[in-house]
XYZ file of C-alpha atoms in Angstrom:
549
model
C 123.278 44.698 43.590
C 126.705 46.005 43.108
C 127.799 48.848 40.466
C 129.728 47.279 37.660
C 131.778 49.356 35.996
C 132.547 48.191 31.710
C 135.100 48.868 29.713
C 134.183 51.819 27.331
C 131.752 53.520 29.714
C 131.057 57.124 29.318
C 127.915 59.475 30.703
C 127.947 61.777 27.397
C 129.726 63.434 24.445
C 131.526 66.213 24.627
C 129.017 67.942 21.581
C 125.416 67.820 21.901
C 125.049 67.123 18.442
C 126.703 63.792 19.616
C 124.706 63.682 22.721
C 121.127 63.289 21.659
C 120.447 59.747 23.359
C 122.000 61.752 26.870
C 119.994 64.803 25.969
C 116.737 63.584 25.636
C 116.887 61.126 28.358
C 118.657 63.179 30.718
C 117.701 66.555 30.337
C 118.363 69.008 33.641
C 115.539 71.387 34.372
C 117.308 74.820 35.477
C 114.636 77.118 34.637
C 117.130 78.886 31.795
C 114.868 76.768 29.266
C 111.724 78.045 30.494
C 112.820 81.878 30.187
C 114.284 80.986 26.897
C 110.986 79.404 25.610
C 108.789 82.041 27.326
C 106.999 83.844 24.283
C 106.820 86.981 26.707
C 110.021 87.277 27.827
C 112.807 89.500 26.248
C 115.079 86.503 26.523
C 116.463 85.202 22.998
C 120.033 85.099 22.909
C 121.341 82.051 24.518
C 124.766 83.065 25.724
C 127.799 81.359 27.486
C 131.110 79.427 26.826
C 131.526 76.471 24.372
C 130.165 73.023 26.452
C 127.676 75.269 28.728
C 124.798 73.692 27.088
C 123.219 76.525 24.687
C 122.949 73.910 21.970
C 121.118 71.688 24.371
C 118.850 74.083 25.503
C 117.805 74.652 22.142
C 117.550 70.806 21.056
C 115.201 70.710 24.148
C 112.795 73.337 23.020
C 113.177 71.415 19.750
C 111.706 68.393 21.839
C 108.929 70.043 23.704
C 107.736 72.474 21.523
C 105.089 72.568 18.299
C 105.862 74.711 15.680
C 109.590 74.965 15.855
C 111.791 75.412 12.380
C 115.822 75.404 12.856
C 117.722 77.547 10.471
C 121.271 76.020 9.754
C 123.888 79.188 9.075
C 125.219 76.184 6.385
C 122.327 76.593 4.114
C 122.315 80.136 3.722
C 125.443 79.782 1.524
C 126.163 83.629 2.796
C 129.775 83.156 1.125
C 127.799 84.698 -1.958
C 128.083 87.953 -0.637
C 131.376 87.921 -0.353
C 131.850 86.501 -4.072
C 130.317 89.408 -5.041
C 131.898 91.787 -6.997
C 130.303 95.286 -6.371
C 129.366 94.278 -2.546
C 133.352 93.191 -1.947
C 133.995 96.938 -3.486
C 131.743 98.782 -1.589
C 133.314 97.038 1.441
C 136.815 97.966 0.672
C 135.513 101.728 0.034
C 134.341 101.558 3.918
C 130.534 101.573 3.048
C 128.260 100.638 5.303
C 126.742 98.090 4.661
C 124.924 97.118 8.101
C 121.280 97.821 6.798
C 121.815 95.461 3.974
C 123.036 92.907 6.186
C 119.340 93.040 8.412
C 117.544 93.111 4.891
C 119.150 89.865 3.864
C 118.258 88.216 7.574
C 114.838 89.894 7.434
C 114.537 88.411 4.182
C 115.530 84.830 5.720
C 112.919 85.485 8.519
C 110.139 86.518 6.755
C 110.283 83.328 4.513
C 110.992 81.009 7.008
C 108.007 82.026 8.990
C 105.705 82.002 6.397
C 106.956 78.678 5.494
C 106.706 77.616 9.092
C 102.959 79.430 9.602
C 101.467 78.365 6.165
C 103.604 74.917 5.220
C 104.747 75.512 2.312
C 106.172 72.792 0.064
C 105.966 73.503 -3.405
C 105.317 76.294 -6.035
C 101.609 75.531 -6.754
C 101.041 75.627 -3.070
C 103.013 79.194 -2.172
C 101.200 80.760 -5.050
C 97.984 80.203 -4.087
C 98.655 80.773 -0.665
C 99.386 84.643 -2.066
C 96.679 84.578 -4.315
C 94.361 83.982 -1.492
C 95.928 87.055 0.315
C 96.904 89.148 -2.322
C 92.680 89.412 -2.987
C 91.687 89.624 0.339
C 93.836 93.069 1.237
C 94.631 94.315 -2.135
C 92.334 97.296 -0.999
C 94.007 97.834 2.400
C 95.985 101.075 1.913
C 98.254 99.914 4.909
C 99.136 96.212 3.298
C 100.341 97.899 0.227
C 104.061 98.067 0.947
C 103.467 93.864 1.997
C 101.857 92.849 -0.489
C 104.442 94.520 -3.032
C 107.229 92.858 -1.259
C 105.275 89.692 -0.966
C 104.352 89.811 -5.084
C 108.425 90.549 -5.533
C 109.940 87.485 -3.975
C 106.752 84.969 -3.772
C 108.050 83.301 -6.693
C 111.168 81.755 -4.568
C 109.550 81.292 -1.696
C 109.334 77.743 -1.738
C 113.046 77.214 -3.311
C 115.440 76.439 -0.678
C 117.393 78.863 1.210
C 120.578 79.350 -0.376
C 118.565 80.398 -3.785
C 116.238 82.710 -1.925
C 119.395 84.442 -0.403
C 121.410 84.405 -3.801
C 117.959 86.037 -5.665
C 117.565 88.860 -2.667
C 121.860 89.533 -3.306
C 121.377 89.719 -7.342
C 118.338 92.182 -7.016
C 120.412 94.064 -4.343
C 123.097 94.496 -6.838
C 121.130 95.200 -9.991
C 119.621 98.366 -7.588
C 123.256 98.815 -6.597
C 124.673 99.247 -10.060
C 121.203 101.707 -11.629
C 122.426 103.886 -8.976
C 125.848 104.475 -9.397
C 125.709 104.060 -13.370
C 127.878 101.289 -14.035
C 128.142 97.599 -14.060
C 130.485 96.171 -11.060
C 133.287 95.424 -13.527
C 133.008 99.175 -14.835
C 133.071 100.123 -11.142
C 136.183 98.052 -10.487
C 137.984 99.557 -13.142
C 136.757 103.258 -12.454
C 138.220 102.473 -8.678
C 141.463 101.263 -9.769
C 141.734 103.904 -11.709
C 140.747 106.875 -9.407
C 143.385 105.210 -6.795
C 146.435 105.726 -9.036
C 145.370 109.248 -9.848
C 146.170 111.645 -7.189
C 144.648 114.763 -8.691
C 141.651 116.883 -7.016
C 138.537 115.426 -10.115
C 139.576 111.975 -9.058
C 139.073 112.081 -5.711
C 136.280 113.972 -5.950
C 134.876 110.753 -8.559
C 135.703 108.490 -5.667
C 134.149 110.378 -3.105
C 130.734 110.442 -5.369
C 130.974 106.574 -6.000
C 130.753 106.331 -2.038
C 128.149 108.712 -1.598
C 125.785 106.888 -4.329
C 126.655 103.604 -2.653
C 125.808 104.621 0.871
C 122.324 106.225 -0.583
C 121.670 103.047 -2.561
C 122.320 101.035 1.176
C 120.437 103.554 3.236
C 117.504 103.587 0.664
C 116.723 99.358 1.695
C 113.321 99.228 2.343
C 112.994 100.203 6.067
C 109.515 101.238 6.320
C 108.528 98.263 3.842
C 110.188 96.278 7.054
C 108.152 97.844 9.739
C 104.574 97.321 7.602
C 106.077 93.756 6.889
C 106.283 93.135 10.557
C 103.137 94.823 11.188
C 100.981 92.449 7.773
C 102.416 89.409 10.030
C 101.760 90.508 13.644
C 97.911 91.303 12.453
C 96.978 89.625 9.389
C 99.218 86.003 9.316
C 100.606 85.483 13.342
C 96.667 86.271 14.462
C 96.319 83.680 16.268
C 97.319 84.210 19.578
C 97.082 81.229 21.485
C 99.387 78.984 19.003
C 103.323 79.978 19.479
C 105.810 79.725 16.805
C 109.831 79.278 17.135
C 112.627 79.741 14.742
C 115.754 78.447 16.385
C 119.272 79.444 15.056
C 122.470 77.675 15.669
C 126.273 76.971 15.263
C 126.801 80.712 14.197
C 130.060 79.893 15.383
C 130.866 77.550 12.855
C 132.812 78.314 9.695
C 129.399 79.065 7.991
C 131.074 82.255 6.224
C 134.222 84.059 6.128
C 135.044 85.406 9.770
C 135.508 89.318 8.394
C 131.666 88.897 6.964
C 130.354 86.705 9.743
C 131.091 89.059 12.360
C 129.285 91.957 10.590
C 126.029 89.303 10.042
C 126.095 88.426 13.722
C 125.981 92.155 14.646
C 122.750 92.380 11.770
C 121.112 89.372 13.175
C 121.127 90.281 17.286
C 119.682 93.908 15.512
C 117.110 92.187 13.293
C 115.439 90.449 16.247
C 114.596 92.731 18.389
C 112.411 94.057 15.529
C 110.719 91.308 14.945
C 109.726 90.766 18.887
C 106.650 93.254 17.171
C 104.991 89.709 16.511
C 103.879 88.726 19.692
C 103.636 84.839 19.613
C 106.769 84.577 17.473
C 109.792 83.860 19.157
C 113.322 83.368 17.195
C 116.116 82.156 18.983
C 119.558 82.427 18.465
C 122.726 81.366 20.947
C 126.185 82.393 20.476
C 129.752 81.821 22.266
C 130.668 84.041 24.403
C 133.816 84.463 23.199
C 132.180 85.077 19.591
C 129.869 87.868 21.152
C 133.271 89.468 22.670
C 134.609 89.158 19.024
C 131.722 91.254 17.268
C 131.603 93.507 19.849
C 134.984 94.289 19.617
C 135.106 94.499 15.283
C 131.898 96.190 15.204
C 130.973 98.305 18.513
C 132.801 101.391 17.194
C 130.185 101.541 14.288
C 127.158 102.156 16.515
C 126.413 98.385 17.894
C 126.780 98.464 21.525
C 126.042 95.494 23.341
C 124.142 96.676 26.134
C 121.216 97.822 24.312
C 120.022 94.005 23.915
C 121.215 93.145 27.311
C 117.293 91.976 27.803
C 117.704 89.625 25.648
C 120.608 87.824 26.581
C 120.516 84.759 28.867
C 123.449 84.068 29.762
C 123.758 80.166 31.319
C 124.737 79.752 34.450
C 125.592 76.667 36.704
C 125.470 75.844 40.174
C 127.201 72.799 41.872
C 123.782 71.482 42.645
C 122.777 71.426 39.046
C 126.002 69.999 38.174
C 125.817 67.494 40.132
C 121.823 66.791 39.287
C 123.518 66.270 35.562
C 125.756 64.071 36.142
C 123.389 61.829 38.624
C 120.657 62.017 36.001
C 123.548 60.498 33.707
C 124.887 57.698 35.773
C 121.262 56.335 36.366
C 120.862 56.496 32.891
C 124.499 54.312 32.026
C 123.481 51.748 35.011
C 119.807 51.634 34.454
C 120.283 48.315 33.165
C 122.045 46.846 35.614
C 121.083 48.745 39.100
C 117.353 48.436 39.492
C 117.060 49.352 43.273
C 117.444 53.222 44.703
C 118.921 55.921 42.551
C 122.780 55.976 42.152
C 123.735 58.510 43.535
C 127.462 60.740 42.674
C 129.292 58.896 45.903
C 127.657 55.326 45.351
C 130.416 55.324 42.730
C 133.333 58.163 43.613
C 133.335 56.725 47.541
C 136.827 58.123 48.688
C 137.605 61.260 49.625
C 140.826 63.563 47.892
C 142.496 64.733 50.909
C 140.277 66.887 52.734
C 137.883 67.318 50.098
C 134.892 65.250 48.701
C 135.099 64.209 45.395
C 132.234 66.308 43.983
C 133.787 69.318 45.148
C 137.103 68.678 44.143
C 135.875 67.902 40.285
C 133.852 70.887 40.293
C 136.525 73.004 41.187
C 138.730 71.843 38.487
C 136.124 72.772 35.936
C 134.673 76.210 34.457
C 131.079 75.320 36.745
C 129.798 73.962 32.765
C 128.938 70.270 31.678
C 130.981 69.101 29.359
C 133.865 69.667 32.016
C 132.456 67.557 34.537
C 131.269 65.252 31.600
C 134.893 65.148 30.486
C 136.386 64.255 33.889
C 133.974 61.457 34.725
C 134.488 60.032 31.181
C 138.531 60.467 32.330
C 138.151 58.362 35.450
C 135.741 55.905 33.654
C 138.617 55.080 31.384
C 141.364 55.156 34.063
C 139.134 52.174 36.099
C 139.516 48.791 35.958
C 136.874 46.684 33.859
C 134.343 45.368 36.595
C 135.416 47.474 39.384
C 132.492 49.088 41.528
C 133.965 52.153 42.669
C 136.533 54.943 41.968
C 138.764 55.650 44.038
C 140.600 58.586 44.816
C 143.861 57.905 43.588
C 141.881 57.168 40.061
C 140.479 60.776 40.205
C 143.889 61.934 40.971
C 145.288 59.960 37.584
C 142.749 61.015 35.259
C 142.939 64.595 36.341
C 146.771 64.373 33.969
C 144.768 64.097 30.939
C 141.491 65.926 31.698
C 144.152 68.540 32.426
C 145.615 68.460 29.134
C 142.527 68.440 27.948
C 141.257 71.659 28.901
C 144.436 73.095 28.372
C 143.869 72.136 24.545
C 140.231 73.267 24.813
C 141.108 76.689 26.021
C 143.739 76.784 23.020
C 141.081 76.003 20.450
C 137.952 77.377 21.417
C 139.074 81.195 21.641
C 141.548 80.816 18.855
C 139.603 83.110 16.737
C 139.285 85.855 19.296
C 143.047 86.231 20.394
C 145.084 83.773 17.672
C 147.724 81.334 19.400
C 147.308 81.037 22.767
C 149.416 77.608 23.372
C 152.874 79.838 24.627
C 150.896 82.410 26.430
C 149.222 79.742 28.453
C 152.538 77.700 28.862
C 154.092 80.555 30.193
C 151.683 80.007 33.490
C 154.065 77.118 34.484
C 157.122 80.078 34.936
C 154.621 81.235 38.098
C 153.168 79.546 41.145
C 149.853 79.100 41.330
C 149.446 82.080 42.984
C 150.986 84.761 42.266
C 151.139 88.303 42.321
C 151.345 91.621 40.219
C 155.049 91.966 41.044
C 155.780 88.765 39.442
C 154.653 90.154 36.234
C 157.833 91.331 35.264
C 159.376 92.610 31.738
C 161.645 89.670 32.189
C 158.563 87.616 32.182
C 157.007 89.036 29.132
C 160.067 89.327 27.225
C 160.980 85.438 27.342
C 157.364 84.772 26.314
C 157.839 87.691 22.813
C 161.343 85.564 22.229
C 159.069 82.412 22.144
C 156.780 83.842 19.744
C 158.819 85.882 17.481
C 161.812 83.292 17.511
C 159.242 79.928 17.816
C 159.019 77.400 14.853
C 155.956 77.538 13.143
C 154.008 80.582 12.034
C 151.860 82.094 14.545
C 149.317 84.818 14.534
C 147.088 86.762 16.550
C 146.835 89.445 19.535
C 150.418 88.231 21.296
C 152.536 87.866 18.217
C 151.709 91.355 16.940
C 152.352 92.885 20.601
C 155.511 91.132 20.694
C 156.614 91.809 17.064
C 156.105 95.458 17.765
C 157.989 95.233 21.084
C 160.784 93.522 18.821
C 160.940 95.920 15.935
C 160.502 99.385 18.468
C 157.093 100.173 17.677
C 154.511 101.526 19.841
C 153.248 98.372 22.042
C 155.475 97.873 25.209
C 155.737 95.903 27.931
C 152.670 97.243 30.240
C 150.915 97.448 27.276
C 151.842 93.798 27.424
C 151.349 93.027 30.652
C 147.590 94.816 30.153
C 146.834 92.627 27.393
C 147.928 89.381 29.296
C 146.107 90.132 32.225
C 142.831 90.656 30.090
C 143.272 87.823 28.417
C 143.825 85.036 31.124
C 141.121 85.800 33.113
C 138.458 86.124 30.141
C 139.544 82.749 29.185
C 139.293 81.625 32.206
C 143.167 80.543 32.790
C 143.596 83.013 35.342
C 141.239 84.365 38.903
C 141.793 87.626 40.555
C 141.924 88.644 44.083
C 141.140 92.194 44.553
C 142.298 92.898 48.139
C 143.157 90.741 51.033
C 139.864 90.501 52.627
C 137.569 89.621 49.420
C 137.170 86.341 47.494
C 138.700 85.241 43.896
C 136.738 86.621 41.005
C 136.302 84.006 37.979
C 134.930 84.963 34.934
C 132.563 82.404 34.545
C 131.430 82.997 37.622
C 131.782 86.995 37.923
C 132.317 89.517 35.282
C 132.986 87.962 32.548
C 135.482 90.897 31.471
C 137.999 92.257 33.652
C 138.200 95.821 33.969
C 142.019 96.245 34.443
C 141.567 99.929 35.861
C 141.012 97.768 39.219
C 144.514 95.861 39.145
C 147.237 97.172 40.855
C 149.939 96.246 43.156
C 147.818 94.588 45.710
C 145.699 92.039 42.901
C 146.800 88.628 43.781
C 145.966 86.438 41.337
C 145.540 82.311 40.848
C 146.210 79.831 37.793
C 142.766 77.888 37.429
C 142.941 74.036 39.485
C 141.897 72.726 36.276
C 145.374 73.817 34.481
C 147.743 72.609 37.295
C 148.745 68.971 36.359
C 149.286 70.449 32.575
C 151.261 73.270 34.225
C 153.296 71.143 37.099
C 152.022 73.548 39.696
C 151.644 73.103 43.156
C 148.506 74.366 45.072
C 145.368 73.648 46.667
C 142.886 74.221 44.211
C 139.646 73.855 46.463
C 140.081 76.798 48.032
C 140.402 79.217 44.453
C 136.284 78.768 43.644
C 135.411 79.542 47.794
């Protein structure tokens, strides 16, 4: 029986929030999932690029897994902190005000563990839950710090999680204020004050205020933590054979003001290797990679570097052969209904070869090697088809590569908007080069029409380009190499751009290589290609295949 193909037809979302019927029916085994849900291995950041599937992978542990609780960043209602008076304050006076940070998502942890372990759903049942364990280790010398933290916040432990977090904040504060003497609002005035004053007593105030404020920080409850950890490993999490999961997601949604959320990411990734001390607990976060860039580049230069949790980073990774499982695994799934003999297989339905190149191939290298590009394209030539046709040919893979083009093009723009600002003229200005090009072609003349099209552009634009370019304009430090450094960077961690080190060695991706380039290595002899997947958008002329060899 022949494929039919119907108006409408598509073999996924582009979310997998919007792709649970795919997800669940169609999920790829690529042994990532297996390392991620491994209670013995390190593995517990789920890493890579927006559409690589961390949100799936997690959904799928969701699926297969007992004893699994999801924390939404939503719920946490985290914009509290920065409402808050004396914790804005002590931000602006440079405190630090990272161990807070882990005691608020140690806080979070705790409870939701508890909650998970004991199921807890109401007052009557949390309290005598702690009754029960208050009596039977009241005379254990080494649960006392446990069972004073436990007696401190049992009372909320069965509110939701925004008052839990607002209750921890409050007591934070009230400890906050004893110290220094004063009530937030008599600190805000003392500050204002001690700023206008230039004389030797009020700095010397100042300097005291963030002293007292740094002691009051430093003095959160750090060994309470570690004989927590150790009351939950031994006395709660005791039995060994049953594992537990707390998954964490969409930290890269506006769940909190970007200057606080990068500072909580940085507190979370520190919080969990801590609590890998309970040995059939397993929490579970995954991040954007571009996000991870961002924190490590606001916060590295206060003591978080990112290779200490390298071990517990997995960053997801795609062959062709698992692509093309996916998208098999998909189409079965779409024509289930209506193709009951052998499997359908990628080239039952894409039969003609583009030029020289098989279909397959030539999608894959038009995509960042992630599914929701090769979900994207197929959806593309799904819609370009005819209504009943049985195939796609290859001059309908040709036409539907214009908009998938313009597609990722828009994707690129929006998904690492918060990293670098703008990107929409930088990425334009691609089209001014062939597809491949080289370092000489990077010339001031280059970079100077692309600062006129920012500084003198409609609109209002913002980010890492704009300010290079407005300092270029107004004779500031930045200049053109610095420029030229920036833009080199940039392309190729977004993926826009490859490299080519030397004549005899291969193009270097960054989804497929380092996913940072270390611009020491460029010089005169780095060739370098616009990504196939950018061409149509850019009118460039090239033979894409060969870029991914």
């Amino acid at each position: 029986m022949p494929i039919t193909l119907r108006r409408g037809m598509s073999i996924g979302q582009m979310s997998a929030e919007q792709d649970q019927k795919f997800l669940s029916e169609c999920f790829i085994e690529t042994g990532q999932p297996e390392q991620v849900s491994d209670i013995d291995n390190p593995c517990a950041i789920v890493l890579g690029r927006t559409g690589s599937g961390k949100s799936a992978l997690l959904f799928h542990i969701d699926d297969t897994h007992d004893n699994v609780s999801r924390i939404d960043p939503e719920d946490l209602s985290l914009n509290f902190i920065s409402n808050s008076t004396i914790i804005r304050y002590f931000e602006d006076l440079g405190v630090d005000l990272n161990v807070f940070y882990q005691l608020l998502w140690r806080h979070v942890l705790v409870v939701e563990l508890l909650k998970l372990k004991k199921e807890f759903y109401d007052q009557e049942s949390a309290k005598k839950w702690f009754a029960g364990i208050y009596n039977a280790l009241n005379r254990n010398p080494k649960r006392q710090a446990a069972l004073e933290y436990l007696t401190r916040f049992s009372s909320q432990f069965w509110l939701d999680t925004e008052k839990r977090v607002k209750e921890v904040v409050s007591k934070i504060e009230s400890s906050m204020e004893d110290k220094i003497g004063m009530t937030a609002e008599a600190l805000r005035a003392k500050i204002e004050a001690t700023s206008l004053a230039s004389d030797r007593k009020s700095r010397e105030e100042t300097t005291e205020i963030i002293n007292k404020a740094q002691q009051v920080v430093n003095a959160v409850q750090i060994q309470e933590l570690s004989e927590l950890l150790n009351f939950l490993a031994e006395d709660i999490f005791d039995d060994k054979k049953a594992h537990y999961y707390l998954i964490i997601d969409d930290l890269d949604t506006g769940w909190v003001h970007d200057s606080l959320r990068f500072k909580l990411i940085r507190a979370l990734i520190e919080t969990l290797r801590k609590f890998r001390r309970i040995s059939n607990v397993k929490i579970v976060i995954s991040l954007r990679a571009d996000l991870l860039h961002t924190v490590m580049t606001r916060t590295e230069g206060r003591g978080f570097q990112s290779e200490k949790f390298e071990d517990m980073m997995l960053r997801l990774r795609w062959s062709s052969d698992d692509l093309q499982a996916l998208i098999e695994e998909r189409l079965n799934f779409v024509f289930k209904d209506q193709y009951t003999g052998r499997k359908v297989r990628f080239e039952d339905i894409f039969t003609s070869k583009i030029g020289d190149h098989d279909p397959l191939t030539y999608m894959l290298d038009r995509s960042l090697y992630r599914p929701r590009d090769v979900i994207s394209y197929v959806n593309q030539c799904f819609e370009e088809a005819e209504p009943g046709a049985s195939s796609i040919s290859a001059r309908l893979v040709r036409k539907a590569e214009a908009e998938y083009s313009n597609k990722r093009f828009r994707a690129i723009v929006e998904e690492w908007e918060g990293a670098f600002g703008d990107l929409e003229v930088v990425l334009e200005s691609l089209r001014h080069l062939d597809a491949r090009f080289t370092y000489a072609n990077l010339t001031d003349k280059f970079f100077e029409n692309i600062c006129i099209e920012l500084v003198a552009g409609d609109g209002v634009l913002s980010g890492k380009f704009i300010s290079i370019c407005n300092g270029i304009v107004n004779n500031e430090q930045p200049n053109y190499h610095h420029l030229r450094k920036t833009f080199i960077e940039v392309m190729y961690l977004v993926g826009a751009v490859g490299i080519k080190r030397s004549s005899g060695s291969k193009f270097e991706w960054s989804y497929k290589n380092d996913p940072v380039l270390n611009t020491a290595i460029v010089d005169s002899n780095t060739k370098f290609a616009v990504h196939p997947m950018l061409h149509r958008r850019l009118n460039l002329k090239g033979d894409g295949s060969a870029f991914n060899t």
